[in-house]
Each structure stands twice: as structure tokens, then as C-alpha cells.
Amino acid sequence: MYEAPYPPYDPVDTSGFSYQTVVKRWPVILTGIIDTIYRTNHDLSLSSDPDMSKLGDVSAVDQETRERIEEGKRLIEKLSKLKYEMGRDRPLEAVPDDGEPLVKVYNDELEKLSSQGKGTWFTAPWLYAECYLYRFLRAYFSRTKYWRTFDPFRGQKESTFQASGTAIYQLATTMHELEAEKSALISDPDKLVIIFREMIQMCLWGNATDLSLLTHMSHSDIQDLQTVGKDAQAARKEFILKDDQERVWDHIKTLSPDSRVDFVLDNAGFELFTDFVFADFLVTYTPYVSRVVFHPKIIPWFVSDVTPTDFKQTFASLLSPAFFPSSPTASSKPSPSQQHLHAMVLRWQSYLENGIFALSVPLDTPLGGDVTVGTNGQKNVVVNLEKNGVNEASFWTGPWPYWDMKELAPELWTTLSESGLVIFKGDLNYRKLTGDIKWPVSTPFEIAVGPLAGSFPLLSLRTNKADVAVGVPQAVADELDKKGEKWRVSGKYALVSFIPKGSQA
């Protein structure tokens, strides 16, 4: 296995972002889960006693509901204990054997860290500890009878998505207007590159997308972008500290028409929506890509990451006339932008049905990746090859850097090596690509990803929300530090990092 020449960030450095995460952010996340379970239990009691005459009296509800409520109470007790132990830097416990993947992987690494005196909440390397937290939380739920498929972050993801209606409608109208230019775009790379720059930046900034990133796309608007757009690009460029946009476009232009692009997903909700928009642009308006595959997480992960359920539900939410608070009533006539959104999402659904869009696991994959049996007696979902093994689906929720992918998950490595471009979205994927190592900031990205460099065309789109950063000129980093900018962690700055296939550090 590859070992980086520099250490990871010191988790006990009180000035570091990892320490602040353990002290402040994780306890808040645990409190949120506890509150979610408590509210769910309350709703269960209320649904069994609508007039509230016996609210709180568990004996008044049916047996199944009573058992579910009691399981919820036990989950709250466990989570409260976990929060207490975390705040007091207690040793990490072994992940219970819940029959799901990676138990042995996590526990073997924990045993090694413990032997080195790094097996507590404040001493374990941040990347391992944070991944461990979500896998450990999953074991709480996976070993229950009634909460096994419960995503404690689902409500949070949905409410955040619902707040994005204005931006979503505008982007839908933008894509509608692009339709009129489709023929001209496909035959004119000079026009395509203008739209590509807007699309990739929309996808880059994700949840923090500035509505000015995408303008109207009539013929005259495209011409304006070729002039005015240059100024806008220059203004945004100061916040993109490594910018390989042009290299990415030059690579995309070399792809054959039947090429595939892969998205290693980050957040559900609006960011996933922007991923769909970017994917739609690639397969609908360029002659270079014919298929896009999306890679989710199979357990609730880092609060907002996309699960198969989130992926599938996104289509239903976008097509629901009442999902966004600003939506019209059922009797109202939809606005043009709402009609544009409806038409666009129907196109995406047809792409999903025809294999132009695809999820890397079956759409009906439940949390944990269990096997389900259909009405015809056939098994519909098989993503757990072995409970302690690693496969294409479970790799993304392991505790490791991605640079050992070929050894740890050879089937996944082979799959991605056949892709025309693999896009890694977000901060955690960037941390895993670079190992969350304390690289000198000017280290080339090709060096920081270790043996993964050159395995496949690799694009990382990342807004900075953690300490690790590479490929940034030392003088630029020094100037930002001198100004007191929290450029590594604020989300204000970003990195667009590309490595072509076959490239060696």
C-alpha cells in the first residue's frame, strides 16, 4: 500500500479544522440525529392516537408501533452515550458486526491505531475518525428491526433542497433556452466551450451557486458571453486557486461519441441537481458523451451525501407540483419556468430508462445494500458480495484514501479505467484523493493522488472546506494567509484539478 511522504493533519492541534470538527460539529450532528428520532417517535405516537387523548401512553398504540418506538428510545440512549464519550476523548469502540460491508476493515485499522496510541476521538486521524463515525452510526440502525432503512439525515436533505426552488427554476429555463441553440452548439466547438465554462462552474460551486453563473442562452446571449463572459470568468477566477477548466475541455473534445462520463457524487439536493444539469449538457448538447454513470453512497454518509434513495427521490420531488414552497396550487397554471423544469426532468427520466443516465447500483438498492426479492421471486439487488469484503458500491464508504483503489477494489478501478472522464465532486472526495495529508500547498495534484494518477481521466471539482490543498502557487497561498483569509476551509475558494489518463507524477 502507498504511504505518503508527509503526515496527516494533527487531530490534536487546537488551531486545526479537524479539532474544531470533533469539538463542535460532530456533537451538533449527533444532537440532530437524536432530535430527529425523538420527533419521529412523537409522530408515531400521534398517528396512533390522533385525538391526543392518550399521547405518551405507549400501551395505547399497536404492538408494531410500540416496538418501533421502544427501538427509537434505545437508539437515543446509545447516541447520547456516544456524544458523551466523544466529548471526553474516550476510545473508539469496534464497529459491531451488523452483516454489512467493511466491519473488519474498520476494526483492523482501529486496532492498529489503538496500538499506536491513536485510538480515541481526539487522537485518531481525522479522515479515519470521520468515516468511522458514519459507519459506526450505521451499525446502530442496521441492527434494529424497524429503523434499518431509516436515514436520519433525510429530512434535513429534503428541507435544504426545498429552499432551492428559485435557482432550480432559473436553471431549468436556461436549459430550455439552450434547446434552441442545440444544432448550432453541436457543430461549433467555439460556442460550446463558452457554455461548458458556465456549466462546470455551476457544478463546481454546487450548493453555493451564484445565480449569475448561468445566463440566458439565446444566440445573442452566447455572443455576449464570448465578450462580457470573459470579464465574468476573470472576476470569478481569483476564487479558483487551481483552474484546469481549459485542460478538461481540451480532453473532452478528444472523446469519441460513445464515451462515458462518471460522477462520484457528493451532496444530495441542489448539488445533485447541478450534477444532472451538467450531465444533461454533456449528453444532449455536445457530440462527445453518450452516457453518464452516477456513483452514490449505500449508507447515510457525511449528513448530505447522495444515497440510492435520494437519487431516485430527486426525480419525484422535481416533478411534484407542490414540492417547492413557491410552487402554485394544483388549480393554478404552471409558470413557464415550472413547465421548463417538468420537461427537463422528464427528459432525464427517459435517459434513466434508456441507460443514457445510470446509477452504479440498482435504483431500488436499500440502505446497506441488502438483497431484495421481487414478486416474481427474483433477487433484484445484489451489492453486498461479502460482509467484510470491498466492492464497487462499498468502496466509497471506506476509511481509506483513494490512491490504493486498484489493490482494494480492482473491479471498481477497472470500471473507472474504461471511463472517458471521472468527476469527483466535493470536499470529502478531494480529501480522499489526496489522503488528507499535510502536503506542501504547491505540491502538484498528480503527486498528491499517489498511484491513482493516470489510472483514468480524473477531474476534481472542490470548494475548499478542509485544510488539505495542493496545486496552489506558494505565493498565492502566502498572500491569502497574510490577509487572514480562511481560504482552506471557508468554502469561498475552489480548486478545479485535472489529470489525464496515463499521466505520471
mmCIF file of C-alpha atoms in Angstrom, residues 103-389:
data_model
loop_
_atom_site.group_PDB
_atom_site.id
_atom_site.type_symbol
_atom_site.label_atom_id
_atom_site.label_comp_id
_atom_site.label_asym_id
_atom_site.label_seq_id
_atom_site.Cartn_x
_atom_site.Cartn_y
_atom_site.Cartn_z
ATOM 1 C CA VAL A 103 -16.702 -4.098 9.568
ATOM 2 C CA LYS A 104 -13.360 -5.917 9.548
ATOM 3 C CA VAL A 105 -11.712 -3.134 7.559
ATOM 4 C CA TYR A 106 -12.645 -0.510 10.120
ATOM 5 C CA ASN A 107 -11.840 -2.681 13.120
ATOM 6 C CA ASP A 108 -8.459 -3.820 11.814
ATOM 7 C CA GLU A 109 -7.456 -0.194 11.253
ATOM 8 C CA LEU A 110 -8.786 0.788 14.680
ATOM 9 C CA GLU A 111 -6.740 -1.963 16.301
ATOM 10 C CA LYS A 112 -3.613 -0.681 14.580
ATOM 11 C CA LEU A 113 -4.298 2.928 15.582
ATOM 12 C CA SER A 114 -5.011 1.917 19.181
ATOM 13 C CA SER A 115 -1.650 0.128 19.387
ATOM 14 C CA GLN A 116 -0.047 3.431 18.349
ATOM 15 C CA GLY A 117 -1.935 5.426 20.985
ATOM 16 C CA LYS A 118 -4.234 6.950 18.348
ATOM 17 C CA GLY A 119 -7.479 5.144 19.080
ATOM 18 C CA THR A 120 -9.522 7.909 20.732
ATOM 19 C CA TRP A 121 -11.849 10.558 19.312
ATOM 20 C CA PHE A 122 -9.236 13.319 19.525
ATOM 21 C CA THR A 123 -6.162 11.307 18.560
ATOM 22 C CA ALA A 124 -7.334 9.215 15.581
ATOM 23 C CA PRO A 125 -6.504 10.671 12.148
ATOM 24 C CA TRP A 126 -9.375 12.892 11.085
ATOM 25 C CA LEU A 127 -10.149 11.095 7.820
ATOM 26 C CA TYR A 128 -10.405 7.727 9.576
ATOM 27 C CA ALA A 129 -12.347 9.084 12.565
ATOM 28 C CA GLU A 130 -14.917 10.903 10.458
ATOM 29 C CA CYS A 131 -15.544 7.919 8.179
ATOM 30 C CA TYR A 132 -15.651 5.649 11.236
ATOM 31 C CA LEU A 133 -18.301 7.863 12.851
ATOM 32 C CA TYR A 134 -20.764 7.383 9.987
ATOM 33 C CA ARG A 135 -20.061 3.654 9.655
ATOM 34 C CA PHE A 136 -20.480 3.240 13.424
ATOM 35 C CA LEU A 137 -23.749 5.195 13.320
ATOM 36 C CA ARG A 138 -24.953 2.954 10.517
ATOM 37 C CA ALA A 139 -24.432 -0.096 12.755
ATOM 38 C CA TYR A 140 -26.813 1.413 15.340
ATOM 39 C CA PHE A 141 -29.607 1.493 12.770
ATOM 40 C CA SER A 142 -28.750 -1.631 10.756
ATOM 41 C CA ARG A 143 -29.086 -3.867 13.821
ATOM 42 C CA THR A 144 -32.652 -2.755 14.539
ATOM 43 C CA LYS A 145 -35.851 -4.310 13.243
ATOM 44 C CA TYR A 146 -37.807 -1.161 12.400
ATOM 45 C CA TRP A 147 -35.146 1.525 11.850
ATOM 46 C CA ARG A 148 -32.897 -0.405 9.479
ATOM 47 C CA THR A 149 -33.887 1.623 6.407
ATOM 48 C CA PHE A 150 -34.217 4.922 8.278
ATOM 49 C CA ASP A 151 -31.972 7.733 7.046
ATOM 50 C CA PRO A 152 -31.569 10.152 9.989
ATOM 51 C CA PHE A 153 -30.476 12.896 7.593
ATOM 52 C CA ARG A 154 -33.284 12.504 5.062
ATOM 53 C CA GLY A 155 -35.453 15.335 6.429
ATOM 54 C CA GLN A 156 -32.516 17.726 6.520
ATOM 55 C CA LYS A 157 -31.580 16.934 2.938
ATOM 56 C CA GLU A 158 -35.159 17.424 1.763
ATOM 57 C CA SER A 159 -35.741 20.742 3.539
ATOM 58 C CA THR A 160 -32.492 22.156 2.169
ATOM 59 C CA PHE A 161 -33.490 21.034 -1.328
ATOM 60 C CA GLN A 162 -36.901 22.684 -0.987
ATOM 61 C CA ALA A 163 -35.215 26.013 -0.297
ATOM 62 C CA SER A 164 -33.536 25.905 -3.725
ATOM 63 C CA GLY A 165 -36.627 26.398 -5.871
ATOM 64 C CA THR A 166 -35.726 29.799 -7.307
ATOM 65 C CA ALA A 167 -32.317 28.675 -8.534
ATOM 66 C CA ILE A 168 -33.711 25.410 -9.883
ATOM 67 C CA TYR A 169 -36.404 27.129 -11.917
ATOM 68 C CA GLN A 170 -33.875 29.546 -13.377
ATOM 69 C CA LEU A 171 -31.531 26.752 -14.370
ATOM 70 C CA ALA A 172 -34.437 24.869 -15.964
ATOM 71 C CA THR A 173 -35.282 27.906 -18.079
ATOM 72 C CA THR A 174 -31.632 28.255 -19.039
ATOM 73 C CA MET A 175 -31.569 24.666 -20.291
ATOM 74 C CA HIS A 176 -34.853 25.232 -22.160
ATOM 75 C CA GLU A 177 -33.360 28.212 -23.985
ATOM 76 C CA LEU A 178 -30.290 26.152 -24.779
ATOM 77 C CA GLU A 179 -32.524 23.779 -26.742
ATOM 78 C CA ALA A 180 -32.979 26.382 -29.489
ATOM 79 C CA GLU A 181 -29.190 26.500 -29.953
ATOM 80 C CA LYS A 182 -28.661 22.740 -29.898
ATOM 81 C CA SER A 183 -27.806 22.260 -33.576
ATOM 82 C CA ALA A 184 -25.522 25.262 -33.647
ATOM 83 C CA LEU A 185 -23.743 24.228 -30.480
ATOM 84 C CA ILE A 186 -23.035 20.649 -31.504
ATOM 85 C CA SER A 187 -21.373 21.856 -34.700
ATOM 86 C CA ASP A 188 -19.469 24.780 -33.173
ATOM 87 C CA PRO A 189 -16.847 23.990 -30.507
ATOM 88 C CA ASP A 190 -16.167 27.717 -30.037
ATOM 89 C CA LYS A 191 -19.719 28.245 -28.802
ATOM 90 C CA LEU A 192 -19.735 25.000 -26.846
ATOM 91 C CA VAL A 193 -16.689 25.967 -24.801
ATOM 92 C CA ILE A 194 -18.442 29.132 -23.594
ATOM 93 C CA ILE A 195 -21.378 27.123 -22.282
ATOM 94 C CA PHE A 196 -19.036 24.487 -20.886
ATOM 95 C CA ARG A 197 -17.263 27.058 -18.719
ATOM 96 C CA GLU A 198 -20.564 28.179 -17.261
ATOM 97 C CA MET A 199 -21.704 24.609 -16.694
ATOM 98 C CA ILE A 200 -18.545 23.417 -14.989
ATOM 99 C CA GLN A 201 -18.538 26.417 -12.644
ATOM 100 C CA MET A 202 -22.188 25.876 -11.786
ATOM 101 C CA CYS A 203 -21.304 22.269 -10.928
ATOM 102 C CA LEU A 204 -18.207 23.376 -9.011
ATOM 103 C CA TRP A 205 -19.925 25.767 -6.646
ATOM 104 C CA GLY A 206 -22.809 23.363 -6.039
ATOM 105 C CA ASN A 207 -24.887 24.426 -3.036
ATOM 106 C CA ALA A 208 -23.371 27.903 -3.102
ATOM 107 C CA THR A 209 -24.203 28.516 -6.739
ATOM 108 C CA ASP A 210 -24.431 32.158 -7.671
ATOM 109 C CA LEU A 211 -27.441 32.637 -9.971
ATOM 110 C CA SER A 212 -25.254 34.833 -12.146
ATOM 111 C CA LEU A 213 -23.225 31.784 -13.137
ATOM 112 C CA LEU A 214 -25.711 30.815 -15.823
ATOM 113 C CA THR A 215 -27.259 33.427 -18.034
ATOM 114 C CA HIS A 216 -29.878 33.158 -20.770
ATOM 115 C CA MET A 217 -28.692 31.172 -23.734
ATOM 116 C CA SER A 218 -30.181 32.682 -26.875
ATOM 117 C CA HIS A 219 -27.953 33.175 -29.915
ATOM 118 C CA SER A 220 -27.249 36.787 -28.939
ATOM 119 C CA ASP A 221 -26.630 35.801 -25.309
ATOM 120 C CA ILE A 222 -23.985 33.317 -26.392
ATOM 121 C CA GLN A 223 -22.337 36.019 -28.435
ATOM 122 C CA ASP A 224 -22.434 38.312 -25.402
ATOM 123 C CA LEU A 225 -20.846 35.624 -23.272
ATOM 124 C CA GLN A 226 -17.951 35.472 -25.685
ATOM 125 C CA THR A 227 -17.165 39.076 -24.720
ATOM 126 C CA VAL A 228 -18.828 40.021 -21.445
ATOM 127 C CA GLY A 229 -18.473 36.448 -20.228
ATOM 128 C CA LYS A 230 -14.720 36.768 -20.328
ATOM 129 C CA ASP A 231 -14.892 39.552 -17.735
ATOM 130 C CA ALA A 232 -17.186 37.483 -15.520
ATOM 131 C CA GLN A 233 -14.871 34.498 -15.828
ATOM 132 C CA ALA A 234 -11.912 36.692 -14.882
ATOM 133 C CA ALA A 235 -13.761 38.017 -11.827
ATOM 134 C CA ARG A 236 -14.517 34.502 -10.612
ATOM 135 C CA LYS A 237 -11.047 33.237 -11.451
ATOM 136 C CA GLU A 238 -9.473 34.822 -8.373
ATOM 137 C CA PHE A 239 -11.512 32.439 -6.218
ATOM 138 C CA ILE A 240 -10.455 29.339 -8.202
ATOM 139 C CA LEU A 241 -6.925 28.830 -6.940
ATOM 140 C CA LYS A 242 -6.179 25.916 -9.276
ATOM 141 C CA ASP A 243 -8.013 26.152 -12.569
ATOM 142 C CA ASP A 244 -7.778 23.312 -15.087
ATOM 143 C CA GLN A 245 -11.035 24.134 -16.892
ATOM 144 C CA GLU A 246 -9.394 24.577 -20.285
ATOM 145 C CA ARG A 247 -7.417 21.338 -19.934
ATOM 146 C CA VAL A 248 -10.654 19.499 -19.141
ATOM 147 C CA TRP A 249 -12.386 20.907 -22.207
ATOM 148 C CA ASP A 250 -9.420 20.050 -24.425
ATOM 149 C CA HIS A 251 -9.686 16.487 -23.110
ATOM 150 C CA ILE A 252 -13.465 16.238 -23.598
ATOM 151 C CA LYS A 253 -13.079 17.290 -27.232
ATOM 152 C CA THR A 254 -10.915 14.206 -27.834
ATOM 153 C CA LEU A 255 -13.605 11.781 -26.655
ATOM 154 C CA SER A 256 -15.405 9.537 -29.119
ATOM 155 C CA PRO A 257 -19.189 9.977 -29.422
ATOM 156 C CA ASP A 258 -19.863 6.793 -27.434
ATOM 157 C CA SER A 259 -17.784 7.844 -24.419
ATOM 158 C CA ARG A 260 -18.962 7.539 -20.821
ATOM 159 C CA VAL A 261 -18.533 10.050 -18.004
ATOM 160 C CA ASP A 262 -18.708 9.044 -14.325
ATOM 161 C CA PHE A 263 -19.767 11.284 -11.432
ATOM 162 C CA VAL A 264 -18.594 10.281 -7.942
ATOM 163 C CA LEU A 265 -21.356 12.132 -6.152
ATOM 164 C CA ASP A 266 -21.253 14.429 -3.165
ATOM 165 C CA ASN A 267 -24.351 16.168 -1.772
ATOM 166 C CA ALA A 268 -27.994 15.376 -2.443
ATOM 167 C CA GLY A 269 -30.472 18.132 -3.228
ATOM 168 C CA PHE A 270 -29.394 21.165 -5.190
ATOM 169 C CA GLU A 271 -25.850 19.958 -5.780
ATOM 170 C CA LEU A 272 -27.145 16.697 -7.262
ATOM 171 C CA PHE A 273 -29.480 18.796 -9.401
ATOM 172 C CA THR A 274 -26.496 20.745 -10.783
ATOM 173 C CA ASP A 275 -24.746 17.438 -11.461
ATOM 174 C CA PHE A 276 -27.761 16.371 -13.523
ATOM 175 C CA VAL A 277 -27.706 19.679 -15.412
ATOM 176 C CA PHE A 278 -24.017 19.294 -16.218
ATOM 177 C CA ALA A 279 -24.557 15.663 -17.264
ATOM 178 C CA ASP A 280 -27.524 16.732 -19.397
ATOM 179 C CA PHE A 281 -25.347 19.308 -21.141
ATOM 180 C CA LEU A 282 -22.682 16.700 -21.895
ATOM 181 C CA VAL A 283 -25.024 14.095 -23.418
ATOM 182 C CA THR A 284 -27.613 16.414 -25.013
ATOM 183 C CA TYR A 285 -25.646 19.373 -26.329
ATOM 184 C CA THR A 286 -22.171 18.013 -27.094
ATOM 185 C CA PRO A 287 -21.129 15.302 -29.577
ATOM 186 C CA TYR A 288 -18.569 13.846 -27.169
ATOM 187 C CA VAL A 289 -20.513 11.944 -24.487
ATOM 188 C CA SER A 290 -23.304 9.374 -24.829
ATOM 189 C CA ARG A 291 -23.672 8.034 -21.280
ATOM 190 C CA VAL A 292 -23.259 9.195 -17.657
ATOM 191 C CA VAL A 293 -22.966 6.922 -14.609
ATOM 192 C CA PHE A 294 -23.540 8.286 -11.086
ATOM 193 C CA HIS A 295 -21.890 6.710 -8.040
ATOM 194 C CA PRO A 296 -23.770 7.133 -4.710
ATOM 195 C CA LYS A 297 -23.107 6.020 -1.120
ATOM 196 C CA ILE A 298 -25.044 2.981 0.111
ATOM 197 C CA ILE A 299 -25.328 4.189 3.708
ATOM 198 C CA PRO A 300 -26.182 7.624 5.165
ATOM 199 C CA TRP A 301 -22.855 9.393 4.818
ATOM 200 C CA PHE A 302 -21.491 12.749 5.960
ATOM 201 C CA VAL A 303 -25.049 14.002 6.507
ATOM 202 C CA SER A 304 -25.893 15.097 2.984
ATOM 203 C CA ASP A 305 -24.257 12.639 0.576
ATOM 204 C CA VAL A 306 -26.424 11.015 -2.097
ATOM 205 C CA THR A 307 -27.845 7.553 -1.360
ATOM 206 C CA PRO A 308 -29.762 5.496 -3.960
ATOM 207 C CA THR A 309 -32.989 6.570 -2.255
ATOM 208 C CA ASP A 310 -32.004 10.242 -2.549
ATOM 209 C CA PHE A 311 -31.127 9.757 -6.211
ATOM 210 C CA LYS A 312 -34.456 8.132 -7.034
ATOM 211 C CA GLN A 313 -36.497 10.553 -4.916
ATOM 212 C CA THR A 314 -34.944 13.587 -6.619
ATOM 213 C CA PHE A 315 -36.914 12.896 -9.803
ATOM 214 C CA ALA A 316 -40.201 12.535 -7.908
ATOM 215 C CA SER A 317 -39.544 15.730 -5.916
ATOM 216 C CA LEU A 318 -38.733 17.787 -9.009
ATOM 217 C CA LEU A 319 -41.864 16.557 -10.774
ATOM 218 C CA SER A 320 -44.125 17.227 -7.793
ATOM 219 C CA PRO A 321 -46.073 20.469 -8.285
ATOM 220 C CA ALA A 322 -46.102 21.064 -4.526
ATOM 221 C CA PHE A 323 -42.507 20.215 -3.571
ATOM 222 C CA PHE A 324 -41.126 23.734 -3.592
ATOM 223 C CA PRO A 325 -42.860 26.216 -1.237
ATOM 224 C CA SER A 326 -43.202 28.734 -4.049
ATOM 225 C CA SER A 327 -44.977 26.239 -6.316
ATOM 226 C CA PRO A 328 -48.530 27.064 -7.465
ATOM 227 C CA THR A 329 -51.545 25.252 -6.126
ATOM 228 C CA ALA A 330 -52.915 22.309 -8.060
ATOM 229 C CA SER A 331 -55.539 24.557 -9.655
ATOM 230 C CA SER A 332 -53.032 27.200 -10.784
ATOM 231 C CA LYS A 333 -51.448 27.242 -14.177
ATOM 232 C CA PRO A 334 -47.741 26.367 -14.000
ATOM 233 C CA SER A 335 -45.356 29.197 -14.830
ATOM 234 C CA PRO A 336 -43.108 28.882 -17.889
ATOM 235 C CA SER A 337 -40.103 28.035 -15.699
ATOM 236 C CA GLN A 338 -42.090 25.292 -13.960
ATOM 237 C CA GLN A 339 -43.054 23.891 -17.347
ATOM 238 C CA HIS A 340 -39.381 24.011 -18.367
ATOM 239 C CA LEU A 341 -38.383 22.099 -15.227
ATOM 240 C CA HIS A 342 -41.062 19.473 -15.830
ATOM 241 C CA ALA A 343 -39.945 18.917 -19.421
ATOM 242 C CA MET A 344 -36.277 18.722 -18.451
ATOM 243 C CA VAL A 345 -36.827 16.191 -15.663
ATOM 244 C CA LEU A 346 -38.981 14.051 -17.949
ATOM 245 C CA ARG A 347 -36.052 14.034 -20.362
ATOM 246 C CA TRP A 348 -33.765 12.908 -17.525
ATOM 247 C CA GLN A 349 -36.205 10.152 -16.617
ATOM 248 C CA SER A 350 -36.200 8.950 -20.212
ATOM 249 C CA TYR A 351 -32.393 8.995 -20.118
ATOM 250 C CA LEU A 352 -32.507 6.859 -16.988
ATOM 251 C CA GLU A 353 -34.912 4.415 -18.611
ATOM 252 C CA ASN A 354 -32.783 4.215 -21.769
ATOM 253 C CA GLY A 355 -29.424 3.851 -19.994
ATOM 254 C CA ILE A 356 -28.088 7.255 -21.006
ATOM 255 C CA PHE A 357 -28.126 8.113 -17.293
ATOM 256 C CA ALA A 358 -27.421 5.261 -14.886
ATOM 257 C CA LEU A 359 -26.835 4.702 -11.198
ATOM 258 C CA SER A 360 -23.888 2.442 -10.434
ATOM 259 C CA VAL A 361 -26.142 0.259 -8.242
ATOM 260 C CA PRO A 362 -29.773 -0.745 -8.838
ATOM 261 C CA LEU A 363 -32.210 2.114 -8.256
ATOM 262 C CA ASP A 364 -34.095 0.184 -5.576
ATOM 263 C CA THR A 365 -30.966 -0.510 -3.514
ATOM 264 C CA PRO A 366 -31.912 -0.012 0.149
ATOM 265 C CA LEU A 367 -29.568 1.426 2.757
ATOM 266 C CA GLY A 368 -26.794 -1.051 3.431
ATOM 267 C CA GLY A 369 -27.185 -2.677 0.029
ATOM 268 C CA ASP A 370 -29.300 -5.648 1.037
ATOM 269 C CA VAL A 371 -30.667 -8.190 -1.380
ATOM 270 C CA THR A 372 -34.366 -7.730 -2.078
ATOM 271 C CA VAL A 373 -36.693 -10.283 -3.634
ATOM 272 C CA GLY A 374 -39.324 -9.189 -6.131
ATOM 273 C CA THR A 375 -42.850 -10.526 -6.589
ATOM 274 C CA ASN A 376 -41.558 -12.950 -9.197
ATOM 275 C CA GLY A 377 -39.168 -14.434 -6.658
ATOM 276 C CA GLN A 378 -36.126 -12.980 -8.414
ATOM 277 C CA LYS A 379 -33.427 -11.150 -6.499
ATOM 278 C CA ASN A 380 -33.420 -7.522 -7.567
ATOM 279 C CA VAL A 381 -30.457 -6.074 -5.712
ATOM 280 C CA VAL A 382 -27.096 -7.657 -5.029
ATOM 281 C CA VAL A 383 -24.394 -5.214 -3.977
ATOM 282 C CA ASN A 384 -23.004 -6.988 -0.906
ATOM 283 C CA LEU A 385 -20.557 -9.539 -2.266
ATOM 284 C CA GLU A 386 -19.363 -10.402 1.240
ATOM 285 C CA LYS A 387 -19.873 -8.636 4.517
ATOM 286 C CA ASN A 388 -16.167 -7.991 5.147
ATOM 287 C CA GLY A 389 -15.197 -7.547 1.519
#
